[in-house]
Amino acid sequence: MWIRLKEGADVRAVQGTLQGLGLWTTPVRSVSCERWSLQVAAHSAFMPPEELTGLDGVADVMAAVSSHPRIDQQAGCSITLGSARLGPGERPVLMAGPCSVESEEQIQAAAAMVAKAGATVLRGGAFKPRSSPYSFSGHGHQALQWLRAAADAHGLAVVSEVMSEAKVETVASAADLLQVGSRNMQNFALLRAVGAMGRPVLLKRGMAATVEEWLQSGEHLLNAGAANVIFCERGIQSFDPCTRNLLDLGAVALLKYVHGQPVVVDPSHAVGRRDLIPAMSRAARAAGADGLLIEAHPDPEAALSDGPQALDGVALRDVAKDLA
Ligand code: PEP
Ligand code: MN
């Protein structure tokens, strides 16, 4: 973005005002006239151009055309999810539950456990993306019915993953928040179908996706009709397998403080081990996350998927207390 100054404007004074708003600028003098322009650095805070044109000394503002105008428009918004609101100034939202819905009994116990800990959204996979075709891949439609009933019994909202265009309506019939998983972040046909439901969407970051690609996938969802997009950082693949993925907290702060977006962190898939989840949850909150998505299971050792990264009820309550 470029900010053109009025003739005779005090360049340093305008720069000072802008710096106070979180905009870092470099002055450039026009060769053809005595006017200065300020080039705004990419790492500056997000500021709508109309708010800058009224400042003392500013003539006009030239903003590059954004690749994600609808995402820019949802900056600073709050989103209602069941009994909670997610966004600036709201209490952090805790979404928790098992990786997979395994049985009616398991998800009922999980719902009771996460509600008691203070979560307001129940997670649970009915259609599971698994690296191996021989791994448990979810109980599908039946699991969604168990999930909805368990959430209703405990006053929770539901988030669940949609894996294919064919199942969008099925998942939307049971979930308040539609999850698009990492492996599908750039499945544009799926993004269009999910967006068309007009619901809020939890968009997980692709394992090797740049923040710009992630924002543009969010734009696909809003362009197709999604009510809102919540960005979920769940770790990116790195050279080092010492944790399951590399939790990119810089991206969380960037999305929150530069792009003004609703953002949650999934520390479970990021580190892949339950002992590091409390520390990463605190770090996520400190980096600006509006909430957490955490895997929790009434009996983690018996989980059919992702047991090593699942918290039990006691550990989840401790994380919830920290968060509050
Ligand atoms: C999940 O949340 O169940 C999941 C599969 O996560 P991700 O898409 O981040 O791997
Ligand atoms: Mn999982």
PDB file of N, CA and C and ligand atoms in Angstrom, residues 99 123 128-129 161 179 181-183 204 234 266 269 293 295, ligand 1:
ATOM      1  N   CYS A  99     -10.610 -37.754  18.440  1.00  0.00           N
ATOM      2  CA  CYS A  99     -10.246 -37.717  17.018  1.00  0.00           C
ATOM      3  C   CYS A  99     -11.417 -38.296  16.223  1.00  0.00           C
ATOM      4  N   ARG A 123     -15.870 -31.805  19.317  1.00  0.00           N
ATOM      5  CA  ARG A 123     -15.323 -32.276  18.046  1.00  0.00           C
ATOM      6  C   ARG A 123     -15.431 -33.797  17.994  1.00  0.00           C
ATOM      7  N   LYS A 128     -13.066 -39.961   8.419  1.00  0.00           N
ATOM      8  CA  LYS A 128     -11.690 -39.684   8.799  1.00  0.00           C
ATOM      9  C   LYS A 128     -10.720 -39.841   7.641  1.00  0.00           C
ATOM     10  N   PRO A 129      -9.884 -38.821   7.408  1.00  0.00           N
ATOM     11  CA  PRO A 129      -8.808 -39.001   6.422  1.00  0.00           C
ATOM     12  C   PRO A 129      -7.677 -39.780   7.094  1.00  0.00           C
ATOM     13  N   GLU A 161     -15.471 -32.987  10.470  1.00  0.00           N
ATOM     14  CA  GLU A 161     -14.815 -32.816   9.161  1.00  0.00           C
ATOM     15  C   GLU A 161     -15.667 -33.312   7.998  1.00  0.00           C
ATOM     16  N   GLN A 179     -15.763 -28.598   9.251  1.00  0.00           N
ATOM     17  CA  GLN A 179     -14.297 -28.601   9.236  1.00  0.00           C
ATOM     18  C   GLN A 179     -13.787 -29.083   7.887  1.00  0.00           C
ATOM     19  N   GLY A 181     -10.306 -30.322   6.435  1.00  0.00           N
ATOM     20  CA  GLY A 181      -9.035 -30.799   6.984  1.00  0.00           C
ATOM     21  C   GLY A 181      -7.841 -30.369   6.159  1.00  0.00           C
ATOM     22  N   SER A 182      -6.673 -30.539   6.767  1.00  0.00           N
ATOM     23  CA  SER A 182      -5.415 -30.149   6.128  1.00  0.00           C
ATOM     24  C   SER A 182      -5.262 -30.712   4.725  1.00  0.00           C
ATOM     25  N   ARG A 183      -5.605 -31.987   4.602  1.00  0.00           N
ATOM     26  CA  ARG A 183      -5.387 -32.658   3.315  1.00  0.00           C
ATOM     27  C   ARG A 183      -6.283 -32.103   2.222  1.00  0.00           C
ATOM     28  N   LYS A 204      -8.597 -25.842   8.222  1.00  0.00           N
ATOM     29  CA  LYS A 204      -7.278 -26.208   8.720  1.00  0.00           C
ATOM     30  C   LYS A 204      -6.215 -25.888   7.675  1.00  0.00           C
ATOM     31  N   ARG A 234      -2.555 -26.056  12.627  1.00  0.00           N
ATOM     32  CA  ARG A 234      -2.399 -27.397  13.197  1.00  0.00           C
ATOM     33  C   ARG A 234      -1.002 -27.971  12.943  1.00  0.00           C
ATOM     34  N   ASP A 266      -4.799 -25.958  16.917  1.00  0.00           N
ATOM     35  CA  ASP A 266      -4.958 -27.368  17.258  1.00  0.00           C
ATOM     36  C   ASP A 266      -3.582 -27.879  17.696  1.00  0.00           C
ATOM     37  N   HIS A 269      -2.731 -32.099  16.880  1.00  0.00           N
ATOM     38  CA  HIS A 269      -2.099 -32.558  15.642  1.00  0.00           C
ATOM     39  C   HIS A 269      -0.753 -31.874  15.428  1.00  0.00           C
ATOM     40  N   LEU A 293      -8.551 -26.136  19.554  1.00  0.00           N
ATOM     41  CA  LEU A 293      -9.211 -27.380  19.137  1.00  0.00           C
ATOM     42  C   LEU A 293      -8.336 -28.511  19.670  1.00  0.00           C
ATOM     43  N   GLU A 295      -7.803 -32.623  21.029  1.00  0.00           N
ATOM     44  CA  GLU A 295      -8.316 -33.995  21.064  1.00  0.00           C
ATOM     45  C   GLU A 295      -8.344 -34.496  22.508  1.00  0.00           C
TER      46      GLU A 295
HETATM   47  C1  PEP B   1      -8.679 -33.852  12.580  1.00  0.00           C
HETATM   48  O1  PEP B   1      -8.816 -32.758  13.147  1.00  0.00           O
HETATM   49  O2  PEP B   1      -9.347 -34.830  12.887  1.00  0.00           O
HETATM   50  C2  PEP B   1      -7.673 -34.001  11.503  1.00  0.00           C
HETATM   51  C3  PEP B   1      -7.649 -35.071  10.716  1.00  0.00           C
HETATM   52  O3  PEP B   1      -6.812 -32.996  11.457  1.00  0.00           O
HETATM   53  P1  PEP B   1      -5.851 -32.477  10.260  1.00  0.00           P
HETATM   54  O4  PEP B   1      -6.722 -32.236   9.081  1.00  0.00           O
HETATM   55  O5  PEP B   1      -5.292 -31.230  10.868  1.00  0.00           O
HETATM   56  O6  PEP B   1      -4.817 -33.546  10.046  1.00  0.00           O
END
